[in-house]
Amino acid sequence: MRKQRWTIALFLILFTVALYSSLYYKMIFGAAHHDRHVTVILKSLNVRQDFWQAVNKGAEAAAKEMGAELTVAGPLQEGDVNDQIRILEQEIDRKPDAIVVAPLIDDRMPGILAKVRSAGIRLVVIDTPPDMKPAPVVVSNDHVEAGRLAGETSLTETNNRPIIAIISDAPESQISQQRLEGLKQSLAGNKESANEIYYAGNSEDKAYAIAKRLLIQDKPFNTFITLNESATLGVAKLLEEQQKADVIHLIGFDSSVDEIQLLESGTLNAAIVQKPFNMGYLGVKTALRLIDRKKVAPATYIESNVITKLNMYTPENQKLLFPFINNK
Amino acid sequence: MSKERKLRVPLFPLKSIQSNISLAFSLLILAAIVLTSLVSYQVSVNAVQSNSKGYIEEIIKQVNMNIQSYVDNMENISLLAMTNKDVKYYISDNSFISSEDRRTYEKRISDLFQSILYTRTDIASIMVFGYNGRFVSDRRITSLNPNARLQEQVWYKTAKAAGGKSVISAPHVQNIIRNEYRWVVSLSRELKSTDGITAEGVFLVDLNLSVINDICSNINLGKKGYLFIVDGAGNIVYHPQQQLIDSKLRTELISEVIQASSGSSFVANDADGKRIYSVQDTNFGWKIAGVAYSDDLIASTSDLRNSIVLYSLCGLMISLLISVWLSHRLTKPIKELQSDMKQVEKGNFDIQTEIGQMNEIGQLGRSFNMMVSRTKFLMEEMIHNQESKRKSELLLLQSQINPHFLYNTLDSIVWMAEQKQHEEVVLMTSALAKLFRASITKDQELVPIRVEIEHINNYLLIQKMRYNDELDYALDIDEAILPYKTLKILLQPFVENAIYHGIRNRYGIEDGLITIRGRLNNDQIVFEVEDNGFGMTPEQLNRLRQSHEGDKGIGIRNVNERIKLYFGHEYGIQIRSEIEVGTCVTITIPKLE
């Protein structure tokens, strides 16, 4: 008898709880996501690094749109691996739901990223995919596609007769390798184009010297493709000095104020510009999809735009070249 | 079951009026609270939604006014420049100004622009371009970007086309000044000569886009809500996610916003979620749209919902407890009455239930009390009647002398008289007379043991004579017990049984011996009637002990009952018997003076 009595009491309580939980569910349906926390770790948090600041802005836009909490961290100096690893470990301890990281190249990095995973934190790698197994979810600029765009631009600029000298930074640079790969793909049909590769590191002067030597040798170049900013500036300087800007085409990557001026003056014929804002946005969005256990593509690539003198002041390209609205 | 019988009233018994009452109470309360909380939640949500709609409209109006004030300001600056004589002179196509004078004019105009710029941080630059090729800005030395052609600038072209009316451009990067790339909104206007017909130049004021950006980005319409501005052609002036729209990662309902009239709002419900667009027109052709997500609005009511749920749960708990307590209280007197009734069921008629208030249950209790006391009275009366009836029956029985005994004795007397045994006749007749006298004295139930012994002596004497001395008897009575009282005719039935059932059932009556002992045992007097007769088997003995009827047992049972009736239950008789050895009856009575 006593048991049944409790059964009735229990039934009443259960009934109440069930009623309220259904009510509660109905009330909060659609507004269920509010606890997700994403940490974004950049290669640099320096305010003067436009690229990473744009990534930051994209991440913020995604977090706001999806209603997630966002923390952005990164070393002040680009390339400070120790600092980035320290920040990563610190963030692992804080246990966010997901970490979106643009890892610097270092032997310790795969280990740290594995640690992120084993801590039960979702991992999304942006910008440069690290060498680790199983491969993490990647949101990256499509550097191969960017290289292909550069190659195709050189074809149109030279009426399909490009003879190209390529100036890169270093053979081991991943991004440059991928750009080179894309270049070769697009130029595969043109046997004439002498695709010689020179390495100038990150030095403007070295690139200048290489270009000068090449011009003196009087080889029949009509196009320089420079894979990083310093090379672009070095070659542009020489072309302006020797007033060969009209004769020799220059195609570069990325954008800076200097490159924009070169574009305006016509020395730089085209720049292949990435979309860092999109990278930050898609990185965080992918992380949120991972948190929600939705389907996620293993790799998301972001296309680049070809910016020339003619299209550089269209509304969307303006926004790409000048991502920030501030009083400089 | 034993728990049920307890006097303690359980708090929540099943199948009881209490549980029915509390269940009904609980369900009623539950329904009422659920209904109330649902309705109040709905009402509050509606209130919140209409409030926030009004709030969004208000915000957009404020933004509109803010932006309008900046545009008005640019307009005023342009009017100032237009009416300024120096400016007019400087750009007019005349030869009054020599190249030396030009410098002073330039300086004066530049000073004017500078002083305006000092007071306004929102203005990026002020410039005048004369169709005569002259230009002057707020800077001392103005060097134009050699790669940016003036005639190709959108603001320049539109101002020229508008012919004297001011033109507001979409936000763009102003690259007309060397090494400067600023996001601005340009107001440009063609300047006319004093005659008001000839166009002589273009005036430009640049507003820092950061001003508009700051206004818009600081507006929070809920967690996800935002604000955006489009111009009349559908170009985005400001959108927090303009880059995503440019990259086709996001779409915006720009055409719907352009079609919407000022002050109106519409609801969009697609993959991005349900949201409300509120649209406002500005005076210069832009449209400001505020977008609020409806789940954001509902999320803002989450506190409300939480508190409603919390309070109603608390209320529910409390009212459930109260309903249990109330039903317990209501049914408590019924239960007490019930438990008292159970006591009566068990035979306790001394119970009287407590009567609290004189309500229905109190009246029920009173009736119950009356019934119980009446029943008790009737039962006591009945017991009393029974007892007296039994007593009278016993008295009757004891007064009876077995008629066979009388006939037999008289036969023996007759027979002895015929034999002329006069002495024996006298002895037997006197014994019989004594026997009768003893049984006739009705008044006294209790007689001294001496009398009783005399009586049994007479009886045995008669029997002995009847059986021609074949029956013998012995009396072994402690002298000390003789003064004490005993029941009248206590021993006779046992002696009778000993003769008729014990000895006579043997092969004959020869050597039959009946021994009667009487002695004191502490506070008790113990009699023993022993014979050497046939005895009884254990089965017969058992039957005798248990039997209530039958001629064999009736005398013994009567005596036993009489003893218990007079002296109490601890007294009575015990029978020992063994087949072919004999029977011994032990009678225990109290020592009574």
Coordinates of C-alpha atoms in Angstrom, one line a residue, chain B residues 390 393-395 397-398 445 452 456 486-497 527 529 547-548 552-568 571-575 585-589:
Chain B
R390 CA -26.8 -20.4 34.4
E393 CA -29.9 -23.9 36.3
L394 CA -27.1 -25.1 38.4
L395 CA -29.0 -24.6 41.5
L397 CA -29.4 -29.3 39.0
Q398 CA -27.8 -29.6 42.4
E445 CA -24.2 -22.1 48.3
E452 CA -19.7 -31.6 52.9
I456 CA -20.3 -37.6 51.2
T486 CA -16.6 -25.2 50.1
L487 CA -19.3 -25.5 47.5
K488 CA -22.2 -27.6 48.4
I489 CA -22.3 -31.1 46.8
L490 CA -18.8 -30.7 45.4
L491 CA -17.5 -34.2 45.7
Q492 CA -20.7 -36.2 45.2
P493 CA -20.6 -36.2 41.3
F494 CA -17.0 -37.5 41.3
V495 CA -17.9 -40.2 43.7
E496 CA -20.9 -41.1 41.7
N497 CA -18.8 -41.3 38.5
F527 CA -9.4 -32.7 47.3
V529 CA -11.2 -38.6 44.6
S547 CA -17.2 -32.6 25.9
H548 CA -19.8 -30.2 26.9
K552 CA -21.1 -39.0 31.4
G553 CA -19.6 -35.6 31.6
I554 CA -22.4 -33.4 32.7
G555 CA -21.8 -33.7 36.5
I556 CA -18.1 -33.1 36.2
R557 CA -18.5 -30.2 33.8
N558 CA -21.1 -28.6 36.1
V559 CA -18.8 -28.8 39.1
N560 CA -16.0 -27.4 37.1
E561 CA -18.1 -24.5 35.9
R562 CA -19.4 -23.9 39.4
I563 CA -15.9 -23.7 40.8
K564 CA -14.8 -21.3 38.2
L565 CA -17.9 -19.2 38.6
Y566 CA -17.5 -18.9 42.3
F567 CA -13.8 -18.9 42.9
G568 CA -12.3 -17.8 39.6
Y571 CA -9.4 -23.0 40.3
G572 CA -11.0 -26.2 38.9
I573 CA -10.6 -29.9 38.5
Q574 CA -8.0 -32.1 37.0
I575 CA -8.4 -35.7 36.0
V585 CA -9.8 -36.4 40.1
T586 CA -8.1 -33.5 41.8
I587 CA -10.3 -30.5 42.8
T588 CA -8.7 -27.3 43.8
I589 CA -10.6 -24.5 45.6

